[in-house]
mmCIF file of C-alpha atoms and ligand atoms in Angstrom:
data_model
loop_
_atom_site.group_PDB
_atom_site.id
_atom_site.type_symbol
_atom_site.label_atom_id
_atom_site.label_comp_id
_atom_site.label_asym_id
_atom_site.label_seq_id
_atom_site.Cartn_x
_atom_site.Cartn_y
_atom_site.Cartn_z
ATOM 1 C CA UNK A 1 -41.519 -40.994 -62.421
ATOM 2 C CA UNK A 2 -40.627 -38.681 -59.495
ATOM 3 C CA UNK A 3 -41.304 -34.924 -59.703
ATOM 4 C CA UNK A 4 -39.145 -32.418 -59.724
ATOM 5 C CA UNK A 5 -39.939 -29.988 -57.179
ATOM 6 C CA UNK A 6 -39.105 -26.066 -57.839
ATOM 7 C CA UNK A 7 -39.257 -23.342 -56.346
ATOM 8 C CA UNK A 8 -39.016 -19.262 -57.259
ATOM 9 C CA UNK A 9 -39.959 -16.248 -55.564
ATOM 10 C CA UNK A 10 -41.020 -13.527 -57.672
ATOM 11 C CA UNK A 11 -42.557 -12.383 -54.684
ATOM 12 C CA UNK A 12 -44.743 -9.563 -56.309
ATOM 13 C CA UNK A 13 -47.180 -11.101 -58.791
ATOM 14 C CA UNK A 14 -48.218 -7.365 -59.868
ATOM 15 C CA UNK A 15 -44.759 -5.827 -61.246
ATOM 16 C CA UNK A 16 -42.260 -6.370 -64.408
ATOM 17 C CA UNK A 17 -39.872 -8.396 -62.493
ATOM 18 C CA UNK A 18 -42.276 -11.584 -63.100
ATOM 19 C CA UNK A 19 -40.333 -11.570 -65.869
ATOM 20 C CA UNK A 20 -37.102 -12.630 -64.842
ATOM 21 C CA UNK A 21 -38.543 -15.469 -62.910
ATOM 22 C CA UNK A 22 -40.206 -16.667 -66.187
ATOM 23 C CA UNK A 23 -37.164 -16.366 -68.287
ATOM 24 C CA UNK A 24 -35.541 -19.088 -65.263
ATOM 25 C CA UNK A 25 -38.244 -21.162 -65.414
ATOM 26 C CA UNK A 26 -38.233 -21.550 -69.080
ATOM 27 C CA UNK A 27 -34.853 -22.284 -68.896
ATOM 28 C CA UNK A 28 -34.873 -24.757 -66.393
ATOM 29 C CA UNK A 29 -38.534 -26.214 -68.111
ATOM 30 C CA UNK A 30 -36.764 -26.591 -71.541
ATOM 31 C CA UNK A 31 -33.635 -28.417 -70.650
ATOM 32 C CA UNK A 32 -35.649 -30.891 -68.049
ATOM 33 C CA UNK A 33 -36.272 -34.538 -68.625
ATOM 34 C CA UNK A 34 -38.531 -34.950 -65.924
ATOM 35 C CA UNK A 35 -42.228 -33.685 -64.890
ATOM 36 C CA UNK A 36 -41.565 -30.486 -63.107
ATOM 37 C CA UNK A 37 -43.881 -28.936 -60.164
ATOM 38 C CA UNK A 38 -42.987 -25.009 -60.036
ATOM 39 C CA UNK A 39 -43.874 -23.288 -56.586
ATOM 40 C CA UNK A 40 -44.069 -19.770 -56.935
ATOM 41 C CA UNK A 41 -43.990 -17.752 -53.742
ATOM 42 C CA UNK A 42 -45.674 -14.604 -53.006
ATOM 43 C CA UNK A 43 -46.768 -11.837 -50.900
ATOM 44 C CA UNK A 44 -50.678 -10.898 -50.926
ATOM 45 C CA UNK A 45 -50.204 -7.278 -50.313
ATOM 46 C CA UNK A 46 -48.880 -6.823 -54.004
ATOM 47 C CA UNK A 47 -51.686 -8.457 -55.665
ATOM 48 C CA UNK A 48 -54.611 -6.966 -54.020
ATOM 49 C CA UNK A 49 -52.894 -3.289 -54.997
ATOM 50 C CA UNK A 50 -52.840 -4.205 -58.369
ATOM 51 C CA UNK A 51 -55.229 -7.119 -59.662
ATOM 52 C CA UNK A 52 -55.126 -6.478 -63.420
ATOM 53 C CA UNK A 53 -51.316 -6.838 -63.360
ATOM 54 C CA UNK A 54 -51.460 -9.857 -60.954
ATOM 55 C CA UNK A 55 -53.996 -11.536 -63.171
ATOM 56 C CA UNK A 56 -51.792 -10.977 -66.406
ATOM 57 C CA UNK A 57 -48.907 -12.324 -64.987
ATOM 58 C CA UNK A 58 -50.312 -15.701 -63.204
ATOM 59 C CA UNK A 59 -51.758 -15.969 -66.720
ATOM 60 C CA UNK A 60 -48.851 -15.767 -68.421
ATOM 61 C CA UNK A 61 -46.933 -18.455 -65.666
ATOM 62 C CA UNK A 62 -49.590 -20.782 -66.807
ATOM 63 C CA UNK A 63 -49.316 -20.501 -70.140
ATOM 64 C CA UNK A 64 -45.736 -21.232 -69.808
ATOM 65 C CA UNK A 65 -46.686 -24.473 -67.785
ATOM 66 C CA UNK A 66 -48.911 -25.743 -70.539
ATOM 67 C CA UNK A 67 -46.555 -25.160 -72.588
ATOM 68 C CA UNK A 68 -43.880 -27.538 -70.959
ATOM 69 C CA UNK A 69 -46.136 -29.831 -69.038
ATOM 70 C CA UNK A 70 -45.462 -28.318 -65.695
ATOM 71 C CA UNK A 71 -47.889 -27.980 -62.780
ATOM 72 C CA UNK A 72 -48.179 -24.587 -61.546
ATOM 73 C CA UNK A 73 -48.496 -23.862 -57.867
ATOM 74 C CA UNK A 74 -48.938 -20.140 -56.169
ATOM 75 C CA UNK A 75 -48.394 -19.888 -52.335
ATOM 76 C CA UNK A 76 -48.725 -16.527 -50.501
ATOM 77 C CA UNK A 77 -46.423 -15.492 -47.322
ATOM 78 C CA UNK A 78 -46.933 -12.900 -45.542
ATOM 79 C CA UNK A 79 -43.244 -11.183 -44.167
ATOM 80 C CA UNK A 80 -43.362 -9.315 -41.185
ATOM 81 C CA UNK A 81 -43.200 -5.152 -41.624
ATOM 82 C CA UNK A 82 -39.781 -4.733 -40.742
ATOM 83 C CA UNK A 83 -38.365 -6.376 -43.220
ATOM 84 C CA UNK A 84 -39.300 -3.077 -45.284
ATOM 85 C CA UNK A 85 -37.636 -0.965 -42.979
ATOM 86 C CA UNK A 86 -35.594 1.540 -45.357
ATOM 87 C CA UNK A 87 -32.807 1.947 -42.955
ATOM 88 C CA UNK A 88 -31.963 -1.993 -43.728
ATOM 89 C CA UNK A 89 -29.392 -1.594 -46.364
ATOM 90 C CA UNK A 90 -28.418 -5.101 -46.836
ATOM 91 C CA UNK A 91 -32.856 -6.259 -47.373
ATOM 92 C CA UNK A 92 -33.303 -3.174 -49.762
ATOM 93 C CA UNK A 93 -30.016 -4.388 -51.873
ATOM 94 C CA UNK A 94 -31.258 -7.369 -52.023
ATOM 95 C CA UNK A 95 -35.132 -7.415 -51.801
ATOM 96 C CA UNK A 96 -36.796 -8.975 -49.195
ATOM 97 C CA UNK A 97 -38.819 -11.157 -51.511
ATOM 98 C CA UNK A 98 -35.565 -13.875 -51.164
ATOM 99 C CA UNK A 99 -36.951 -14.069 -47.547
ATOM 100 C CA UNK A 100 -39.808 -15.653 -48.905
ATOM 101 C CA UNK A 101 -37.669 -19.001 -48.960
ATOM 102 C CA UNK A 102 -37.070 -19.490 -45.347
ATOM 103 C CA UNK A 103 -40.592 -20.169 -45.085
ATOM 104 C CA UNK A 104 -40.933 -23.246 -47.458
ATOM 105 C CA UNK A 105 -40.365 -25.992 -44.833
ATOM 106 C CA UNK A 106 -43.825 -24.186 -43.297
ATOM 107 C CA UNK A 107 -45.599 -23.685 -46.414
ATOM 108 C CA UNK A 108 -44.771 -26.988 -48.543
ATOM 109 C CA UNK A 109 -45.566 -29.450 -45.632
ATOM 110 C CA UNK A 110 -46.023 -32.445 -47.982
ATOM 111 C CA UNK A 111 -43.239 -32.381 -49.485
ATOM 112 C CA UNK A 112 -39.494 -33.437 -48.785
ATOM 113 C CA UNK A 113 -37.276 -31.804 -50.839
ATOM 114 C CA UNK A 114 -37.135 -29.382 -53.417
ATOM 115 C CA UNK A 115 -34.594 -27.163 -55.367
ATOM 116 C CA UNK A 116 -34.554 -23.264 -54.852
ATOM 117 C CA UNK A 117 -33.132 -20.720 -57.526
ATOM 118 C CA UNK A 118 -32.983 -17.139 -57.520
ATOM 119 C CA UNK A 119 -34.964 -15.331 -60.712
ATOM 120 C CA UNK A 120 -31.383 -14.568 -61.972
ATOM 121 C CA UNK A 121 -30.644 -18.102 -62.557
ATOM 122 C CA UNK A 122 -30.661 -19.473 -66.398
ATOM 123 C CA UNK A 123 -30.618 -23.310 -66.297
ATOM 124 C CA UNK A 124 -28.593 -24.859 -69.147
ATOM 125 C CA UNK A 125 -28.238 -27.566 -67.901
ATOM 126 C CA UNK A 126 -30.961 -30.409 -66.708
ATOM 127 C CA UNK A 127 -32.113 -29.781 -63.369
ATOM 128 C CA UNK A 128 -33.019 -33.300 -62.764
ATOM 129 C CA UNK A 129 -29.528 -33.993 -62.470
ATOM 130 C CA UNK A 130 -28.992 -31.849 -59.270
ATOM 131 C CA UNK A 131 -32.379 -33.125 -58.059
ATOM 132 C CA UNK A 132 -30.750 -36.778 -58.101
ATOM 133 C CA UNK A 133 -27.897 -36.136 -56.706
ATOM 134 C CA UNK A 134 -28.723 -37.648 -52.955
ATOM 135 C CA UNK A 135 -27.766 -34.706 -50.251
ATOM 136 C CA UNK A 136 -28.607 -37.597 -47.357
ATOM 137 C CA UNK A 137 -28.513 -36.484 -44.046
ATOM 138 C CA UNK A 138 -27.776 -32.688 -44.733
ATOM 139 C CA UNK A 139 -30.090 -30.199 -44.064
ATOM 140 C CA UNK A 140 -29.441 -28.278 -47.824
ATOM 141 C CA UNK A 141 -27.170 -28.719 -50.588
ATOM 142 C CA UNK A 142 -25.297 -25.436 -51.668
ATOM 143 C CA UNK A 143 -22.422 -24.493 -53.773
ATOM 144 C CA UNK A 144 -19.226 -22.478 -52.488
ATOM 145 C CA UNK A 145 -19.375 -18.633 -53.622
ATOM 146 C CA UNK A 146 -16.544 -17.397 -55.656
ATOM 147 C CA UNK A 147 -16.975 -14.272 -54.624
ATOM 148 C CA UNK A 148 -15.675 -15.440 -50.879
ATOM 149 C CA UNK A 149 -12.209 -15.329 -51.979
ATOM 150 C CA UNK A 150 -12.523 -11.224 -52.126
ATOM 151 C CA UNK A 151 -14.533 -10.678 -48.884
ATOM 152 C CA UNK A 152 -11.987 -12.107 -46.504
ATOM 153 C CA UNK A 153 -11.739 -8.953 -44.690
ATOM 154 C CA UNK A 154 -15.566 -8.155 -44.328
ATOM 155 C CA UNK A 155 -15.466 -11.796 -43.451
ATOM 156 C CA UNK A 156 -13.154 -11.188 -40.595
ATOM 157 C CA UNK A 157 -14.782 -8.299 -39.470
ATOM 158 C CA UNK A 158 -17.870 -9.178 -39.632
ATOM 159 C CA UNK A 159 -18.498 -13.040 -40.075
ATOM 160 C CA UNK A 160 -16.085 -14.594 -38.107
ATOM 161 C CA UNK A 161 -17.134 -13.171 -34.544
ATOM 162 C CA UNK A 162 -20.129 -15.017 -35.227
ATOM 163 C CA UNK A 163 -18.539 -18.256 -36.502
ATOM 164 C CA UNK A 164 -18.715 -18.376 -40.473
ATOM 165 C CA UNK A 165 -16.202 -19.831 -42.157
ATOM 166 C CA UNK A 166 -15.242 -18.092 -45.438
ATOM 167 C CA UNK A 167 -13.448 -21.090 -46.908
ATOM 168 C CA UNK A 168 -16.884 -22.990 -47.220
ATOM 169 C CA UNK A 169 -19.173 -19.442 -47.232
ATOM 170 C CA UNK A 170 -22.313 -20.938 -49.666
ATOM 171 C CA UNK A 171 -23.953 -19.104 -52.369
ATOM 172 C CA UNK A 172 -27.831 -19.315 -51.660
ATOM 173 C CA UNK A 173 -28.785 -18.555 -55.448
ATOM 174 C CA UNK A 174 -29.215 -22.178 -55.694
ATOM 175 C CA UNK A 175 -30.788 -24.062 -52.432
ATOM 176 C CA UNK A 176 -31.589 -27.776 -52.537
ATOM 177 C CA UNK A 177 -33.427 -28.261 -49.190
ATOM 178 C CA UNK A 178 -34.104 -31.571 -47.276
ATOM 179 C CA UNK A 179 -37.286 -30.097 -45.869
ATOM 180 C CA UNK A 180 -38.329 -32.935 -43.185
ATOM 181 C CA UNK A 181 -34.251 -32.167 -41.324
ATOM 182 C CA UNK A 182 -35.384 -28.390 -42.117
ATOM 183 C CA UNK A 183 -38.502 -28.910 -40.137
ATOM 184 C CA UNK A 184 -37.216 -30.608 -37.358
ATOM 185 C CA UNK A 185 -34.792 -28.409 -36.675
ATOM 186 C CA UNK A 186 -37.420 -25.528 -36.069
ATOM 187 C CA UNK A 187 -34.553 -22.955 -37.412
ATOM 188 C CA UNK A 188 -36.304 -21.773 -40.599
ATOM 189 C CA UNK A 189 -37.991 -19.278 -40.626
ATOM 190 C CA UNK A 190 -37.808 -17.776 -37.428
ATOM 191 C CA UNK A 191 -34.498 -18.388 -36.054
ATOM 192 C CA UNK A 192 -33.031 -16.984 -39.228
ATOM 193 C CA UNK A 193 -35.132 -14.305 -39.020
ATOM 194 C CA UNK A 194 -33.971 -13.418 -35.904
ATOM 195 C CA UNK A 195 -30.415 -13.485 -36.945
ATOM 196 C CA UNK A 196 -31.894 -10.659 -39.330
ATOM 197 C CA UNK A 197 -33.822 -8.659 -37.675
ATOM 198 C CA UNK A 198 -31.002 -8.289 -34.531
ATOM 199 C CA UNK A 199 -27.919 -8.122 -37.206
ATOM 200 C CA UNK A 200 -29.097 -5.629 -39.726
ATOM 201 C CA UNK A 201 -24.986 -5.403 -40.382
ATOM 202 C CA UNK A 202 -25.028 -8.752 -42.315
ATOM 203 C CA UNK A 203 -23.830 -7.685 -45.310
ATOM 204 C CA UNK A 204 -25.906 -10.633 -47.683
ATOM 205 C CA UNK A 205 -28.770 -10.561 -44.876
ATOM 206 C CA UNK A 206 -30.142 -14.003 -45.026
ATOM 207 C CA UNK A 207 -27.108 -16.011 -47.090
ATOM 208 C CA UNK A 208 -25.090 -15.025 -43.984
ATOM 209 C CA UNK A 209 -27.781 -16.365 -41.602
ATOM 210 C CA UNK A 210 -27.594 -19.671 -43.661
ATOM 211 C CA UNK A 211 -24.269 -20.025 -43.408
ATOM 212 C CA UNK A 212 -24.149 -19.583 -39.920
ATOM 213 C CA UNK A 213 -26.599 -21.694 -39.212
ATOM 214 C CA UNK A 214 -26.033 -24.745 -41.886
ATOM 215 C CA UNK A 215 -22.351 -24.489 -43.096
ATOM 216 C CA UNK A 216 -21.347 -27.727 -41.441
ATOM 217 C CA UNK A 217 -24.751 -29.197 -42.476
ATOM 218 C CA UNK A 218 -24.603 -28.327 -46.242
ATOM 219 C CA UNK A 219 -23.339 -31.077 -48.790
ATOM 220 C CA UNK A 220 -21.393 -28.851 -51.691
ATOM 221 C CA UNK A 221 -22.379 -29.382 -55.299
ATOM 222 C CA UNK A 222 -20.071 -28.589 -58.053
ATOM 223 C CA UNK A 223 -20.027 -24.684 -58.663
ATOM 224 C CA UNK A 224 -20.797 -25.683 -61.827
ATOM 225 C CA UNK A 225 -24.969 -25.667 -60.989
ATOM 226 C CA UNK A 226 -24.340 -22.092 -59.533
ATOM 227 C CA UNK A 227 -21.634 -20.694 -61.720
ATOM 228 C CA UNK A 228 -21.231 -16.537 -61.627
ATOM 229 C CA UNK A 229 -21.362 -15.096 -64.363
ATOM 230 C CA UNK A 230 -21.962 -11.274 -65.578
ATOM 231 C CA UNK A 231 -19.938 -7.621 -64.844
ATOM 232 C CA UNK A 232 -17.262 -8.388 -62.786
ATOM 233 C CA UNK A 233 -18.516 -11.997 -61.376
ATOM 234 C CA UNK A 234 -16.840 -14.549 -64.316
ATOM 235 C CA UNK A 235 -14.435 -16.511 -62.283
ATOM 236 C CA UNK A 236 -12.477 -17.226 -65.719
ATOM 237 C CA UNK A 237 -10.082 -19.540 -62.948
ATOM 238 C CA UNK A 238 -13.112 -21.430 -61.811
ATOM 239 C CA UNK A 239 -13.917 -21.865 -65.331
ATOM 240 C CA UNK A 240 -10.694 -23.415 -66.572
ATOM 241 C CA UNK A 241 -10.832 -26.006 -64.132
ATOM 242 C CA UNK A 242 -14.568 -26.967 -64.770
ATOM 243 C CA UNK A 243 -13.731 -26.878 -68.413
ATOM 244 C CA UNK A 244 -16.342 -24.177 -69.148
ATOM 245 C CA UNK A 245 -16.086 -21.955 -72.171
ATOM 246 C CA UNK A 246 -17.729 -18.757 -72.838
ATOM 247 C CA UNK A 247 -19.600 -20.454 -75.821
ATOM 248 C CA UNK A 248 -20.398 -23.435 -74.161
ATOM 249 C CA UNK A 249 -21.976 -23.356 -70.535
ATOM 250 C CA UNK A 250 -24.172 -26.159 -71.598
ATOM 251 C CA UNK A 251 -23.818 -27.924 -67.975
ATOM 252 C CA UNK A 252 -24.301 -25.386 -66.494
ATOM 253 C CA UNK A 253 -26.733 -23.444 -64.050
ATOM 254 C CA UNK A 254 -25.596 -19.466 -64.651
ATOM 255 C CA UNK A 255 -26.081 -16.845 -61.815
ATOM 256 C CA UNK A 256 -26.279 -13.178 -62.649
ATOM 257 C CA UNK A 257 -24.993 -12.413 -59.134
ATOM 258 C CA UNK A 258 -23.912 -8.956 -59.488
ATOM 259 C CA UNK A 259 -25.361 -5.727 -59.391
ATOM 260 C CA UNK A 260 -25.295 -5.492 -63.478
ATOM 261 C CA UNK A 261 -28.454 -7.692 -64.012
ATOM 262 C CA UNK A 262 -28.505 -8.623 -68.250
ATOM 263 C CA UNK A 263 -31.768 -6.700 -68.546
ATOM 264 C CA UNK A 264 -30.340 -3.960 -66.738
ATOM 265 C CA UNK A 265 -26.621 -3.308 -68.560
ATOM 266 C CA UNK A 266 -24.734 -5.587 -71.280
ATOM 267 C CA UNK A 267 -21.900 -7.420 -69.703
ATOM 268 C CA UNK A 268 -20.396 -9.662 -72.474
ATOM 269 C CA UNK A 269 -21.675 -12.182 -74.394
ATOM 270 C CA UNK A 270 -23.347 -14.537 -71.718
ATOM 271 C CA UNK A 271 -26.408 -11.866 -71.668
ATOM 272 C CA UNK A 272 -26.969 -13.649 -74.357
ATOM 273 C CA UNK A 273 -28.670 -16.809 -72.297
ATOM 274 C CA UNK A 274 -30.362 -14.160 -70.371
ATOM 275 C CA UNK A 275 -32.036 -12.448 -73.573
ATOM 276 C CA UNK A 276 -32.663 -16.155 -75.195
ATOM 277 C CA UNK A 277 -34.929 -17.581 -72.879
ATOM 278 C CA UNK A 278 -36.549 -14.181 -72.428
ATOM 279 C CA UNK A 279 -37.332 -14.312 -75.903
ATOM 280 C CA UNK A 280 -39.700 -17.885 -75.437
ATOM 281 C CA UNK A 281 -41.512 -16.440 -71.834
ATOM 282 C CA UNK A 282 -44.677 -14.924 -72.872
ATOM 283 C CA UNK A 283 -43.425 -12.001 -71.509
ATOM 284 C CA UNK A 284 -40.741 -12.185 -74.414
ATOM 285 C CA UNK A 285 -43.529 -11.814 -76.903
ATOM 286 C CA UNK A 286 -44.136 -8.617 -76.212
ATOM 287 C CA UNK A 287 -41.384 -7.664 -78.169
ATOM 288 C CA UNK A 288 -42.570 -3.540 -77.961
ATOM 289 C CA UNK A 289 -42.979 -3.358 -74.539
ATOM 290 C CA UNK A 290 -39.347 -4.657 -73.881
ATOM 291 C CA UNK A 291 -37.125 -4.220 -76.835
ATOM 292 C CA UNK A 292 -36.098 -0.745 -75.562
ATOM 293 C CA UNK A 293 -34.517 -2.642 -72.262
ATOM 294 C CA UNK A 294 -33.289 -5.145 -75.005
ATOM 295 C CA UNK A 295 -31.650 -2.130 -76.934
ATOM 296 C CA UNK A 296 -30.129 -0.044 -73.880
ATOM 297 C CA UNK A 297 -28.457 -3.230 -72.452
ATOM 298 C CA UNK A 298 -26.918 -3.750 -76.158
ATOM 299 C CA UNK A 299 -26.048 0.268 -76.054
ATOM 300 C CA UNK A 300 -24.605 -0.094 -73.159
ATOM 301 C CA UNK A 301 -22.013 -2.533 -74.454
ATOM 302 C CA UNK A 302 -18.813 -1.724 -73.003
ATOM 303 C CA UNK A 303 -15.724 -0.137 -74.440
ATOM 304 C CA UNK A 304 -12.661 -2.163 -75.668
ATOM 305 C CA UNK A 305 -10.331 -0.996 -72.809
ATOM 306 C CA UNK A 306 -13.034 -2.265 -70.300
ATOM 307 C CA UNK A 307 -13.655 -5.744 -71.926
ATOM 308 C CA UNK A 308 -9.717 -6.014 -72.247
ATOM 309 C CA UNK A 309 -8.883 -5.926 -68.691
ATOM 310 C CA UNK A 310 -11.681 -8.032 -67.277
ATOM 311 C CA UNK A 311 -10.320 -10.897 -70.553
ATOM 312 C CA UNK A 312 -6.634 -10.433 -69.033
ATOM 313 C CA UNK A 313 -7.040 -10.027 -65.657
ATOM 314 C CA UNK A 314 -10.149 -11.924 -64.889
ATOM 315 C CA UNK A 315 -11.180 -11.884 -61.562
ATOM 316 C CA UNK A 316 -8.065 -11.349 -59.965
ATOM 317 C CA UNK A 317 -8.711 -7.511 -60.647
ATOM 318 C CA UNK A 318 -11.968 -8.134 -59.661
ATOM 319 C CA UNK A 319 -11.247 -9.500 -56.364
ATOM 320 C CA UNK A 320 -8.011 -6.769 -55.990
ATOM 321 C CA UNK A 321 -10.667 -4.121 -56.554
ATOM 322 C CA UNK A 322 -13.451 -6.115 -53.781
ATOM 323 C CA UNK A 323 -11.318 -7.240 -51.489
ATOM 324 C CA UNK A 324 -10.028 -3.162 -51.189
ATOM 325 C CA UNK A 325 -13.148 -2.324 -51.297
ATOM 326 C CA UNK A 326 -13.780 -4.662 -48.031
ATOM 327 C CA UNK A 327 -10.854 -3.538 -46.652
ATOM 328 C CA UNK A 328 -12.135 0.187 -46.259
ATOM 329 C CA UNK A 329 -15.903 -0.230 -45.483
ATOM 330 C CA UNK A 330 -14.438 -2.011 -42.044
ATOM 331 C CA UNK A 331 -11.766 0.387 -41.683
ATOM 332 C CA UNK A 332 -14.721 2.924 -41.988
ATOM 333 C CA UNK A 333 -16.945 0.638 -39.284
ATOM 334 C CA UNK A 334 -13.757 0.709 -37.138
ATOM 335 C CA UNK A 335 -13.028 4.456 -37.085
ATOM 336 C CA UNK A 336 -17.095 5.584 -37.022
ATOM 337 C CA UNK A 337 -18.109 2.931 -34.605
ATOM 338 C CA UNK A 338 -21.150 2.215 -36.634
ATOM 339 C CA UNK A 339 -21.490 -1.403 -35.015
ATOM 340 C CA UNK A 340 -21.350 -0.157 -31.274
ATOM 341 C CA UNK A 341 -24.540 0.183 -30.466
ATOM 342 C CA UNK A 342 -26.441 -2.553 -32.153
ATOM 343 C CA UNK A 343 -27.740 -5.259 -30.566
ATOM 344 C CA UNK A 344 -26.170 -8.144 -29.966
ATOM 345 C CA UNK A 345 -28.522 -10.900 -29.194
ATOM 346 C CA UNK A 346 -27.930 -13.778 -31.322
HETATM 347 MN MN1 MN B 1 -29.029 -13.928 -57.337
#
């Protein structure tokens, strides 16, 4: 039976955040039907600093695979130095470990497709079925961001000059990547990296060089298998009309996409799926170690007024509230001139 390829990129094999990537994986290894081969991606650097942590955490990803059957891979990349350049506000939001993806094509030669997720991704649903669903002649398969609705303005600041199309702006949490168009198109990694390194005003850094690059070569999934979810993100529109509930996202693939992370702040009760699958990593056994995030995520539960308006209003607010928010940072790029005197080379 065919494998499903997967990849993550916890990037770090040393720190804490190895276990978020283990909390997807279990997810995605306990609601699969299929034999699953999990690529972890990684930079060196990390693991030398710190072997004892390293050691305990590639320990603890195997475990997990013996658990579910699962082959284990690790490949290392190595990211060029600038992409820890302090200054690059858009790669320290967002780490630069999510670079680490452009370079599958490059370091998976063998292989011809596989699916990408962010580490906060919980699968609910079986991954198999996205892996079947045939993406033919396009170079990835993607699905729309909600979130695009409330960026039109950075969108026409920013994006469209360079040609990206809000209406189908992808959401890279999820990537399923035809590797052997990727690799003949000799875009990833360096051309992308390019559009980094010379655009450090991309406000999502590498999803913006994707889009730019393979909007019109992306085949759109149901935003189902990247659904947001968390503070602010719950489309409760989107949700209607994919017939999701709040107590049943079982066909789901959830994406923590905003700032409040589940192990970071409690957002309602879909931290829930977050704190589940934590709970059978073998990072989730040591119940000491992490019950005090457990506990100040539950503290921080949010008042009544709070959980009100995000019920009523939904996102609507939300997107009122981003789309103002938009509205000012380019009225602030217009009147400072912060853009003028980057470089332009695309
Ligand atoms: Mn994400």
């Amino acid at each position: 039976m065919d494998t499903v390829h997967i990849v993550l990129s916890p990037w770090d094999l040393s720190d804490d955040y190895n276990r978020h990537a283990g909390t997807t994986l279990v997810s995605i290894l306990d609601n699969c039907s299929r034999h699953v081969a999990v690529h972890l991606l990684y930079e060196e650097k990390f693991s030398v600093l710190n072997p004892d942590n390293t050691a305990a955490n590639i320990r603890k990803y195997y475990e997990l695979g013996q658990k579910y059957g699962a082959e284990i891979l690790f490949h290392s990349v190595v990211l060029p130095e600038w992409v820890n350049d302090i200054t690059r506000e858009n790669l320290q939001q967002f780490t630069p470990g999510a670079l680490l993806r452009l370079y599958i094509p490059e370091i998976l030669p063998n292989l011809d497709k596989i699916i990408y997720l962010d580490c906060d991704m919980i699968a609910k649903t079986d991954i198999s079925i996205v892996w079947d669903i045939p993406i033919g002649v396009h170079s990835l398969g993607a699905c729309l961001d909600t979130a695009r609705k409330s960026n039109v303005k950075y969108y026409d600041d920013i994006h469209r000059p360079l040609g990206i199309n809000w209406k189908i702006y992808f959401n890279s949490g999820l990537l399923v990547m035809n590797l052997n168009k990727l690799r003949s198109g000799h875009l990833l990694p360096s051309k992308i990296m390019e559009l980094i390194y010379y655009h450090p005003e991309f406000p999502y850094a590498d999803q913006d060089a994707l889009n730019m690059l393979f909007q019109r070569d992306t085949l759109f999934f149901s935003q189902r298998y990247n659904f947001p979810v968390g503070k602010r993100m719950t489309d409760y529109r989107l949700m209607r009309e994919l017939g999701i509930s709040e107590s049943n996202y079982e066909d789901c693939i959830l994406h923590f996409n905003g700032k409040v992370k589940p192990w970071k702040a409690y957002s309602g009760i879909v931290d829930e799926e977050y704190w589940k699958y934590f709970s059978m990593t073998p990072w989730g056994n040591e119940k000491k170690k992490y019950e005090e995030a457990y506990n100040a995520a539950q503290n921080a539960k949010r008042g009544f007024v709070n959980n009100a308006i995000d019920m009523i209003m939904g996102t609507r607010m939300n997107h009122l509230f981003r789309a103002s928010a938009s509205y000012f940072g380019a009225l602030k790029r217009t009147l400072f001139s912060e853009t003028k005197n980057k470089k332009t080379k695309v």
